[in-house]
Short mmCIF file of C-alpha atoms in Angstrom, two decimals:
data_model
loop_
_atom_site.label_atom_id
_atom_site.label_comp_id
_atom_site.label_asym_id
_atom_site.label_seq_id
_atom_site.Cartn_x
_atom_site.Cartn_y
_atom_site.Cartn_z
CA MET I 1422 -13.86 -0.39 -24.15
CA THR I 1423 -12.51 0.08 -20.65
CA ALA I 1424 -15.44 -0.13 -18.32
CA VAL I 1425 -13.80 1.60 -15.37
CA SER I 1426 -12.79 4.72 -17.24
CA GLY I 1427 -15.93 4.86 -19.34
CA THR I 1428 -18.29 4.53 -16.40
CA ASP I 1429 -16.35 7.05 -14.36
CA ALA I 1430 -16.48 9.40 -17.31
CA ALA I 1431 -20.25 9.18 -17.53
CA ASP I 1432 -20.70 9.84 -13.84
CA THR I 1433 -18.15 12.64 -13.90
CA ALA I 1434 -20.01 14.36 -16.72
CA ALA I 1435 -22.90 15.16 -14.41
CA THR I 1436 -21.18 17.72 -12.18
CA THR I 1437 -23.45 19.71 -9.92
CA THR I 1438 -23.25 23.44 -9.31
CA ASP I 1439 -21.65 22.95 -5.88
CA GLY I 1440 -18.64 21.17 -7.40
CA THR I 1441 -19.60 17.60 -6.57
CA THR I 1442 -20.00 14.80 -9.07
CA THR I 1443 -22.69 12.17 -9.25
CA ASP I 1444 -20.42 9.58 -7.62
CA GLY I 1445 -20.18 11.62 -4.43
CA THR I 1446 -16.77 13.20 -4.97
CA THR I 1447 -15.67 16.75 -5.56
CA THR I 1448 -14.11 17.72 -8.87
CA ASP I 1449 -10.66 17.34 -7.29
CA GLY I 1450 -11.41 13.73 -6.35
CA THR I 1451 -12.01 14.19 -2.59
CA ALA I 1452 -14.94 12.55 -0.85
CA THR I 1453 -18.00 14.48 0.26
CA PRO I 1454 -20.31 13.43 3.11
CA ARG I 1455 -22.94 11.13 1.60
CA ALA I 1456 -25.27 11.23 4.60
CA ALA I 1457 -25.96 14.96 4.17
CA ALA I 1458 -26.61 14.72 0.42
CA PRO I 1459 -30.22 15.19 -0.71
CA ALA I 1460 -32.01 12.39 -2.52
CA ARG I 1461 -31.13 12.32 -6.21
CA PRO I 1462 -33.99 13.07 -8.59
CA PRO I 1463 -34.72 10.33 -11.14
CA LEU I 1464 -32.87 10.72 -14.46
CA ASP I 1465 -34.91 11.73 -17.46
CA ASP I 1466 -34.49 9.86 -20.75
CA GLY I 1467 -32.25 12.54 -22.25
CA GLU I 1468 -29.76 12.47 -19.39
CA ARG I 1469 -29.74 8.67 -19.38
CA LEU I 1470 -28.99 8.57 -23.13
CA ARG I 1471 -26.27 11.19 -22.72
CA ARG I 1472 -24.50 9.09 -20.12
CA TRP I 1473 -24.74 5.93 -22.19
CA ARG I 1474 -23.39 7.84 -25.18
CA LEU I 1475 -20.34 8.91 -23.15
CA VAL I 1476 -19.76 5.38 -21.89
CA LEU I 1477 -20.21 3.53 -25.19
CA GLY I 1478 -18.40 5.89 -27.55
CA ALA I 1479 -18.93 6.91 -31.17
CA ASP I 1480 -20.48 3.62 -32.27
CA SER I 1481 -23.49 4.33 -30.06
CA ALA I 1482 -24.25 7.76 -31.56
CA GLU I 1483 -26.89 6.44 -33.96
CA SER I 1484 -28.52 4.02 -31.53
CA THR I 1485 -28.73 6.55 -28.69
CA GLY I 1486 -29.68 9.45 -30.96
CA CYS I 1487 -27.59 11.70 -28.74
CA THR I 1488 -25.31 14.43 -30.11
CA LEU I 1489 -22.64 15.76 -27.76
CA THR I 1490 -21.67 19.42 -27.67
CA GLY I 1491 -19.43 21.73 -25.65
CA ARG I 1492 -17.83 20.20 -22.56
CA ASP I 1493 -19.39 16.79 -23.24
CA ALA I 1494 -17.85 16.69 -26.72
CA ALA I 1495 -14.43 17.63 -25.34
CA MET I 1496 -14.70 14.98 -22.63
CA ASP I 1497 -15.73 12.43 -25.25
CA GLY I 1498 -12.75 13.43 -27.36
CA ALA I 1499 -10.37 12.73 -24.49
CA LEU I 1500 -11.90 9.27 -24.06
CA THR I 1501 -11.76 8.63 -27.81
CA ALA I 1502 -8.07 9.52 -27.95
CA LEU I 1503 -7.32 6.74 -25.49
CA TYR I 1504 -9.98 4.10 -26.11
CA GLU I 1505 -10.89 4.32 -29.82
CA SER I 1506 -8.78 3.53 -32.87
CA GLY I 1507 -7.83 6.42 -35.07
CA GLY I 1508 -8.74 9.08 -32.51
CA ARG I 1509 -6.73 12.13 -31.48
CA PRO I 1510 -7.17 14.56 -28.60
CA GLY I 1511 -10.12 16.81 -29.32
CA GLY I 1512 -11.59 14.69 -32.09
CA ARG I 1513 -13.72 11.60 -32.57
CA GLY I 1514 -12.61 8.42 -34.26
CA GLY I 1515 -14.69 5.51 -35.45
CA GLY I 1516 -14.46 1.83 -34.68
CA GLY I 1517 -14.38 -0.11 -31.46
CA ARG I 1518 -12.52 1.32 -28.56
CA SER I 1519 -8.85 0.37 -28.70
CA ALA I 1520 -5.51 2.18 -28.71
CA GLY I 1521 -5.85 5.45 -30.57
CA LEU I 1522 -3.64 8.05 -28.92
CA GLY I 1523 -0.57 8.79 -31.00
CA ALA I 1524 2.84 8.65 -29.36
CA SER I 1525 3.52 12.30 -30.08
CA ALA I 1526 4.80 14.21 -27.07
CA PRO I 1527 2.91 17.46 -27.85
CA SER I 1528 -0.42 15.68 -28.44
CA VAL I 1529 -0.02 13.53 -25.33
CA ALA I 1530 0.83 16.61 -23.26
CA ARG I 1531 -2.34 18.33 -24.50
CA TRP I 1532 -4.36 15.22 -23.78
CA LEU I 1533 -2.97 15.05 -20.23
CA GLY I 1534 -4.07 18.63 -19.71
CA ASP I 1535 -7.53 17.86 -21.07
CA ILE I 1536 -8.21 14.90 -18.81
CA ARG I 1537 -7.13 16.90 -15.76
CA THR I 1538 -9.66 19.55 -16.80
CA TYR I 1539 -12.60 17.21 -17.33
CA PHE I 1540 -12.12 14.40 -14.80
CA PRO I 1541 -11.42 14.11 -11.05
CA THR I 1542 -7.97 13.02 -9.89
CA SER I 1543 -8.93 9.38 -9.28
CA VAL I 1544 -10.14 9.01 -12.88
CA VAL I 1545 -7.12 10.88 -14.27
CA GLN I 1546 -4.79 8.40 -12.59
CA VAL I 1547 -6.70 5.44 -14.07
CA MET I 1548 -6.60 6.95 -17.57
CA GLN I 1549 -2.87 7.68 -17.27
CA ARG I 1550 -2.19 4.07 -16.33
CA ASP I 1551 -4.34 2.88 -19.25
CA ALA I 1552 -2.41 5.15 -21.63
CA ILE I 1553 0.93 3.80 -20.43
CA ASP I 1554 -0.19 0.16 -20.47
CA ARG I 1555 -2.26 0.16 -23.68
CA LEU I 1556 -0.31 2.55 -25.85
CA GLY I 1557 3.27 2.02 -24.73
CA LEU I 1558 3.85 5.64 -23.73
CA SER I 1559 6.50 4.84 -21.11
CA ALA I 1560 9.27 6.27 -23.29
CA LEU I 1561 7.56 9.67 -23.28
CA LEU I 1562 7.95 9.80 -19.51
CA LEU I 1563 11.68 10.20 -20.10
CA GLU I 1564 10.98 13.77 -21.23
CA PRO I 1565 10.95 16.37 -18.39
CA GLU I 1566 8.08 18.30 -19.98
CA MET I 1567 5.92 15.19 -19.97
CA LEU I 1568 6.68 14.38 -16.34
CA GLU I 1569 5.59 17.84 -15.30
CA ALA I 1570 2.21 17.29 -16.97
CA VAL I 1571 1.23 13.96 -15.39
CA GLU I 1572 -0.76 13.41 -12.20
CA ALA I 1573 1.71 11.75 -9.83
CA ASP I 1574 0.65 8.62 -7.92
CA VAL I 1575 2.12 5.34 -6.64
CA HIS I 1576 1.71 3.61 -10.00
CA LEU I 1577 3.50 6.40 -11.86
CA VAL I 1578 6.36 6.15 -9.37
CA GLY I 1579 6.60 2.43 -10.10
CA THR I 1580 6.78 3.13 -13.83
CA LEU I 1581 9.49 5.75 -13.35
CA LEU I 1582 11.54 3.38 -11.21
CA SER I 1583 11.34 0.70 -13.91
CA LEU I 1584 12.69 3.29 -16.39
CA ASN I 1585 15.40 4.51 -14.04
CA LYS I 1586 18.33 2.91 -15.88
CA ALA I 1587 17.18 4.28 -19.23
CA MET I 1588 16.49 7.76 -17.92
CA PRO I 1589 18.73 10.55 -19.28
CA GLU I 1590 20.42 12.87 -16.82
CA THR I 1591 18.25 15.79 -17.98
CA THR I 1592 15.16 13.92 -16.80
CA LYS I 1593 16.39 12.41 -13.54
CA GLU I 1594 16.05 15.57 -11.48
CA THR I 1595 12.45 16.05 -12.64
CA ALA I 1596 11.72 12.38 -11.97
CA ARG I 1597 13.09 12.66 -8.44
CA ALA I 1598 10.89 15.71 -7.84
CA VAL I 1599 7.82 13.76 -9.00
CA VAL I 1600 8.73 10.76 -6.81
CA ARG I 1601 9.44 13.00 -3.82
CA LYS I 1602 6.03 14.63 -4.15
CA VAL I 1603 4.30 11.25 -3.94
CA VAL I 1604 6.55 9.97 -1.13
CA GLU I 1605 6.01 13.07 1.03
CA LYS I 1606 2.26 12.75 0.60
CA LEU I 1607 2.38 9.08 1.63
CA GLU I 1608 4.56 9.90 4.64
CA ARG I 1609 2.03 12.49 5.82
CA GLN I 1610 -0.78 9.97 5.45
CA LEU I 1611 0.93 7.00 7.07
CA SER I 1612 3.49 8.19 9.59
CA THR I 1613 1.32 9.45 12.47
CA ARG I 1614 -0.81 6.35 12.84
CA THR I 1615 2.16 4.03 12.31
CA ARG I 1616 4.19 5.67 15.06
CA ALA I 1617 1.24 5.78 17.48
CA THR I 1618 0.27 2.15 16.88
CA LEU I 1619 3.79 0.76 17.14
CA THR I 1620 4.77 2.89 20.14
CA GLY I 1621 1.79 1.46 22.02
CA ALA I 1622 2.70 -2.08 20.95
CA LEU I 1623 6.32 -1.62 22.03
CA ASP I 1624 5.25 -0.31 25.42
CA ARG I 1625 2.76 -3.13 25.98
CA SER I 1626 5.25 -5.78 24.90
CA ALA I 1627 7.62 -4.74 27.69
CA LYS I 1628 6.22 -6.24 30.90
CA VAL I 1629 7.02 -4.23 34.02
CA THR I 1630 6.60 -5.91 37.43
CA ARG I 1631 6.87 -2.74 39.55
CA PRO I 1632 4.87 -0.20 37.54
CA ARG I 1633 3.65 3.16 38.66
CA HIS I 1634 -0.07 3.23 39.44
CA HIS I 1635 -1.12 4.84 36.15
CA ASP I 1636 1.08 2.37 34.19
CA ILE I 1637 -0.59 -0.78 35.61
CA ASP I 1638 -2.05 -3.13 33.01
CA TRP I 1639 -5.12 -4.09 35.07
CA ASP I 1640 -6.31 -6.79 32.68
CA ARG I 1641 -3.02 -8.73 32.84
CA THR I 1642 -2.62 -8.04 36.55
CA ILE I 1643 -6.06 -9.46 37.41
CA ARG I 1644 -5.55 -12.57 35.27
CA ALA I 1645 -2.12 -13.16 36.80
CA ASN I 1646 -3.53 -12.96 40.36
CA LEU I 1647 -6.80 -14.89 40.07
CA LYS I 1648 -5.26 -17.62 42.24
CA ASN I 1649 -5.06 -15.05 45.04
CA TYR I 1650 -8.83 -14.50 45.26
CA LEU I 1651 -10.03 -14.18 48.88
CA THR I 1652 -13.62 -14.36 50.08
CA LEU I 1653 -14.45 -11.57 52.53
CA PRO I 1654 -16.15 -12.62 55.79
CA GLY I 1655 -19.75 -11.57 56.24
CA GLU I 1656 -20.05 -10.23 52.71
CA ASP I 1657 -22.28 -13.01 51.35
CA GLY I 1658 -19.75 -14.47 48.91
CA ALA I 1659 -18.08 -11.20 47.98
CA GLY I 1660 -14.32 -11.27 47.72
CA THR I 1661 -11.24 -9.53 46.48
CA ILE I 1662 -8.06 -10.30 44.58
CA VAL I 1663 -4.75 -9.76 46.32
CA PRO I 1664 -2.37 -8.46 43.62
CA GLU I 1665 0.88 -10.07 44.71
CA ARG I 1666 2.34 -9.37 41.27
CA LEU I 1667 1.69 -6.15 39.37
CA ILE I 1668 2.09 -6.07 35.59
CA GLY I 1669 2.39 -2.75 33.81
CA TYR I 1670 3.00 -1.16 30.46
CA GLY I 1671 6.67 -0.42 29.86
CA ARG I 1672 7.56 3.21 29.39
CA ALA I 1673 9.26 4.17 26.14
CA ALA I 1674 13.00 4.07 26.49
CA GLN I 1675 15.86 5.32 24.39
CA SER I 1676 17.23 1.78 23.94
CA VAL I 1677 16.22 -0.38 20.98
CA LYS I 1678 13.45 -2.80 21.91
CA LYS I 1679 12.80 -4.60 18.63
CA ASP I 1680 14.62 -5.27 15.37
CA VAL I 1681 12.63 -5.12 12.12
CA VAL I 1682 13.85 -6.51 8.81
CA LEU I 1683 11.89 -5.57 5.66
CA CYS I 1684 12.82 -7.97 2.84
CA ILE I 1685 11.27 -6.72 -0.41
CA ASP I 1686 10.90 -8.49 -3.73
CA GLN I 1687 11.70 -5.91 -6.43
CA SER I 1688 10.35 -7.86 -9.40
CA GLY I 1689 8.24 -5.76 -11.77
CA SER I 1690 4.88 -6.96 -10.43
CA MET I 1691 5.75 -5.67 -6.95
CA ALA I 1692 6.21 -1.99 -7.91
CA ALA I 1693 3.49 -0.51 -5.69
CA SER I 1694 4.60 -2.69 -2.77
CA VAL I 1695 8.19 -1.43 -3.15
CA VAL I 1696 6.98 2.18 -2.96
CA TYR I 1697 4.86 1.66 0.16
CA ALA I 1698 7.46 -0.55 1.88
CA SER I 1699 10.16 2.07 1.32
CA VAL I 1700 8.00 4.77 2.90
CA PHE I 1701 7.15 2.55 5.86
CA GLY I 1702 10.82 1.63 6.18
CA ALA I 1703 11.72 5.29 6.53
CA VAL I 1704 8.98 5.81 9.13
CA LEU I 1705 10.10 2.78 11.17
CA ALA I 1706 13.74 3.86 10.94
CA SER I 1707 12.80 7.20 12.53
CA MET I 1708 11.56 5.42 15.70
CA ARG I 1709 14.31 5.11 18.31
CA SER I 1710 12.82 1.95 19.84
CA LEU I 1711 13.18 0.09 16.54
CA GLN I 1712 16.29 -0.97 14.66
CA THR I 1713 15.14 -1.20 11.04
CA ARG I 1714 16.88 -2.91 8.14
CA LEU I 1715 15.61 -2.70 4.54
CA VAL I 1716 16.72 -5.28 1.99
CA VAL I 1717 15.59 -5.49 -1.65
CA PHE I 1718 16.23 -8.42 -3.93
CA ASP I 1719 15.78 -10.02 -7.33
CA THR I 1720 18.46 -12.58 -8.13
CA ALA I 1721 20.88 -10.34 -6.22
CA VAL I 1722 20.49 -8.83 -2.74
CA VAL I 1723 20.95 -5.12 -1.94
CA ASP I 1724 20.94 -3.70 1.59
CA LEU I 1725 19.55 -0.14 1.49
CA THR I 1726 19.49 0.42 5.26
CA ASP I 1727 22.01 3.26 5.07
CA GLN I 1728 19.62 5.23 2.84
CA LEU I 1729 16.52 4.91 5.04
CA ASP I 1730 16.70 8.54 6.10
CA ASP I 1731 15.48 9.42 2.58
CA PRO I 1732 12.93 7.03 1.01
CA VAL I 1733 13.46 8.67 -2.39
CA ASP I 1734 17.08 7.49 -2.31
CA VAL I 1735 15.82 4.05 -1.32
CA LEU I 1736 13.45 3.93 -4.27
CA PHE I 1737 16.07 5.02 -6.78
CA GLY I 1738 18.34 2.37 -5.30
CA THR I 1739 15.92 -0.35 -6.40
CA GLN I 1740 15.90 -1.96 -9.82
CA LEU I 1741 12.42 -3.17 -10.70
CA GLY I 1742 12.29 -6.27 -12.88
CA GLY I 1743 14.48 -9.32 -13.26
CA GLY I 1744 14.35 -12.72 -11.60
CA THR I 1745 13.69 -13.73 -8.00
CA ASP I 1746 15.81 -15.56 -5.44
CA ILE I 1747 13.97 -15.47 -2.12
CA ASN I 1748 16.25 -18.05 -0.55
CA ARG I 1749 19.34 -15.90 -1.11
CA ALA I 1750 17.58 -12.82 0.29
CA LEU I 1751 16.42 -14.68 3.42
CA ALA I 1752 19.93 -16.10 3.89
CA TYR I 1753 21.28 -12.56 3.98
CA CYS I 1754 18.57 -11.38 6.40
CA GLN I 1755 19.13 -14.41 8.64
CA SER I 1756 22.84 -13.64 8.83
CA ARG I 1757 22.06 -10.14 10.16
CA ILE I 1758 19.77 -11.30 13.01
CA THR I 1759 21.44 -11.00 16.42
CA ARG I 1760 18.37 -11.01 18.72
CA PRO I 1761 15.93 -13.53 17.24
CA ALA I 1762 13.43 -13.34 20.12
CA ASP I 1763 13.17 -9.57 19.56
CA THR I 1764 13.17 -9.59 15.75
CA VAL I 1765 10.33 -9.25 13.22
CA VAL I 1766 11.09 -10.25 9.61
CA VAL I 1767 8.62 -9.07 6.97
CA LEU I 1768 8.93 -10.77 3.58
CA ILE I 1769 7.03 -8.88 0.87
CA SER I 1770 6.86 -11.08 -2.24
CA ASP I 1771 4.50 -12.85 -4.63
CA LEU I 1772 6.55 -15.99 -3.77
CA TYR I 1773 7.51 -16.92 -7.33
CA GLU I 1774 10.81 -18.39 -6.21
CA GLY I 1775 13.64 -18.81 -8.71
CA GLY I 1776 16.09 -20.09 -6.11
CA ILE I 1777 16.09 -23.26 -4.01
CA ARG I 1778 12.56 -23.82 -2.70
CA ASN I 1779 13.38 -26.32 0.07
CA GLU I 1780 16.22 -24.18 1.36
CA MET I 1781 13.92 -21.17 1.49
CA LEU I 1782 11.39 -23.08 3.59
CA LYS I 1783 14.11 -24.43 5.87
CA ARG I 1784 15.34 -20.90 6.54
CA VAL I 1785 11.86 -19.70 7.45
CA ALA I 1786 11.40 -22.70 9.77
CA ALA I 1787 14.80 -22.07 11.40
CA MET I 1788 14.05 -18.39 11.98
CA LYS I 1789 10.69 -19.16 13.55
CA ALA I 1790 12.20 -21.88 15.73
CA SER I 1791 14.77 -19.38 17.04
CA GLY I 1792 11.99 -16.99 18.10
CA VAL I 1793 11.76 -14.67 15.08
CA GLN I 1794 8.29 -13.34 14.28
CA PHE I 1795 7.95 -13.99 10.53
CA VAL I 1796 5.35 -12.15 8.42
CA THR I 1797 4.69 -12.92 4.74
CA LEU I 1798 2.89 -10.28 2.66
CA LEU I 1799 1.90 -11.10 -0.92
CA ALA I 1800 1.50 -7.38 -1.54
CA LEU I 1801 1.60 -4.10 0.37
CA SER I 1802 -0.77 -2.01 -1.71
CA ASP I 1803 -4.39 -0.93 -2.10
CA GLU I 1804 -5.09 -3.39 -4.89
CA GLY I 1805 -5.63 -6.69 -3.08
CA ALA I 1806 -3.81 -9.97 -3.57
CA PRO I 1807 -1.81 -10.24 -6.79
CA ALA I 1808 -1.04 -13.42 -8.67
CA TYR I 1809 1.19 -15.50 -6.40
CA ASP I 1810 2.67 -18.98 -6.02
CA ARG I 1811 0.01 -20.89 -4.11
CA ASP I 1812 2.22 -23.90 -3.41
CA HIS I 1813 4.81 -21.76 -1.67
CA ALA I 1814 2.09 -19.85 0.19
CA ALA I 1815 0.60 -23.14 1.44
CA ALA I 1816 4.03 -24.38 2.53
CA LEU I 1817 4.67 -21.19 4.51
CA SER I 1818 1.24 -21.44 6.08
CA ALA I 1819 2.09 -24.97 7.23
CA LEU I 1820 5.10 -23.45 9.00
CA GLY I 1821 2.86 -20.97 10.81
CA ALA I 1822 3.57 -18.05 8.48
CA PRO I 1823 0.36 -17.50 6.47
CA ALA I 1824 0.76 -15.37 3.34
CA PHE I 1825 -1.77 -12.61 2.71
CA ALA I 1826 -2.09 -9.26 0.97
CA CYS I 1827 -2.04 -6.18 3.17
CA THR I 1828 -3.22 -2.62 2.57
CA PRO I 1829 -1.11 0.30 3.82
CA ASP I 1830 -3.84 1.13 6.36
CA LEU I 1831 -3.59 -2.36 7.90
CA PHE I 1832 0.22 -2.55 7.96
CA PRO I 1833 0.68 -0.78 11.35
CA ASP I 1834 -1.75 -3.26 12.96
CA VAL I 1835 0.09 -6.21 11.41
CA MET I 1836 3.41 -4.90 12.75
CA ALA I 1837 1.91 -4.21 16.19
CA ALA I 1838 0.60 -7.79 16.40
CA ALA I 1839 3.99 -9.17 15.37
CA ILE I 1840 5.79 -7.03 17.96
CA GLU I 1841 3.42 -8.18 20.71
CA LYS I 1842 3.52 -11.78 19.43
CA ARG I 1843 -0.24 -11.84 18.93
CA PRO I 1844 -2.12 -13.56 16.05
CA LEU I 1845 -1.82 -11.47 12.90
CA PRO I 1846 -4.92 -9.52 11.83
CA ILE I 1847 -5.34 -11.32 8.50
CA PRO I 1848 -7.90 -9.31 6.45
CA ASP I 1849 -9.95 -12.31 5.31
CA LYS I 1850 -8.98 -15.63 6.81
CA GLU I 1851 -11.20 -17.51 4.39
CA THR I 1852 -9.28 -16.23 1.38
CA ALA I 1853 -5.82 -15.82 2.92
CA HIS I 1854 -3.75 -18.83 1.96
CA GLY I 1855 -3.90 -21.46 4.62
CA GLY I 1856 -7.62 -21.11 5.40
CA PRO I 1857 -9.36 -20.16 8.64
CA GLY I 1858 -7.47 -20.28 11.88
CA HIS I 1859 -4.01 -19.69 10.38
#
């Protein structure tokens, strides 16, 4: 039994007349305001048994004494097809919940249609991932008809990229359309805040000593002129600061202010991070004040900077899977740095190094010593920290480059801090490798 899907299914079954589900979402998966929702009435025994029956599957029919009909039976059939042995879409199978959906393209296509009918988008995406992982349905994604039926998300994009080399020409155009749909949605979600946050950071990082009045950074100006405090006569201790030196925010200029290097591990476990990093790379490349380079690596190193105007091209230029040689990738990035004091290098990797460990650490130390701002992200995704090499993470932390997982929402703030040479906003310093204060 898969608790996530089963529990979501039970909650989803109780859909109210206004189109919201019992978990506070609409039937299309969007959130509804919880504060305005009326208090939920207590569940009667029949409704409670119905929900448990949906969660536990066919084996619980006798113990719960609950018979499912209509929409509930169809919903239960969709769950059975995925989580119970011997099941098929639309029917019930016995036994404990395990792989039961046949690898038949027509039946899977029907099942995909069913789950989109009965469950909100967030649950559909979970069930699709379960079907691919548990039942080995990746090969079916090579069929254009199947791709058109799935609910596209970051994880599906990662799966398609891993199948890229095996994909027939007849499927590639459909696959690109699916990937582009996800990428364009991510760009809409992430680009505005990223540009606003980084533009402010770039302006603040450029100190101006003769600013216009409305560009004066009063906080920095006051701190810089505290030594010029004068006590006013006859004012009972009152005084004033004489601002001999004004400090202001720099105005955005057409010239490049900072160089950013995104160095991305393209091993299979980093699929979601590759997708998000490629989208962010395209957003950063569109900012005139930044010079952005995007490098992906396994045991080889590929520079995809020339394709940053289209993140879909970037993604199809990756090759998920294979080994890892972080040292070689950092050597390449280091060779492309021309302004170390104005450069931010972001390494996105789970740190399972297959190359020369000591050389990797020496390169990081050398870059930091030259003035490079070095950021290490164990993941750039919504799923938290993945499995990672703790020894390498501790070694990087000792060099002043703590490794931590980062959500897409936090990434602009991390980049802004690196640009301004401030401490990084580590999500949870107690759990980020290196402990508090790093």
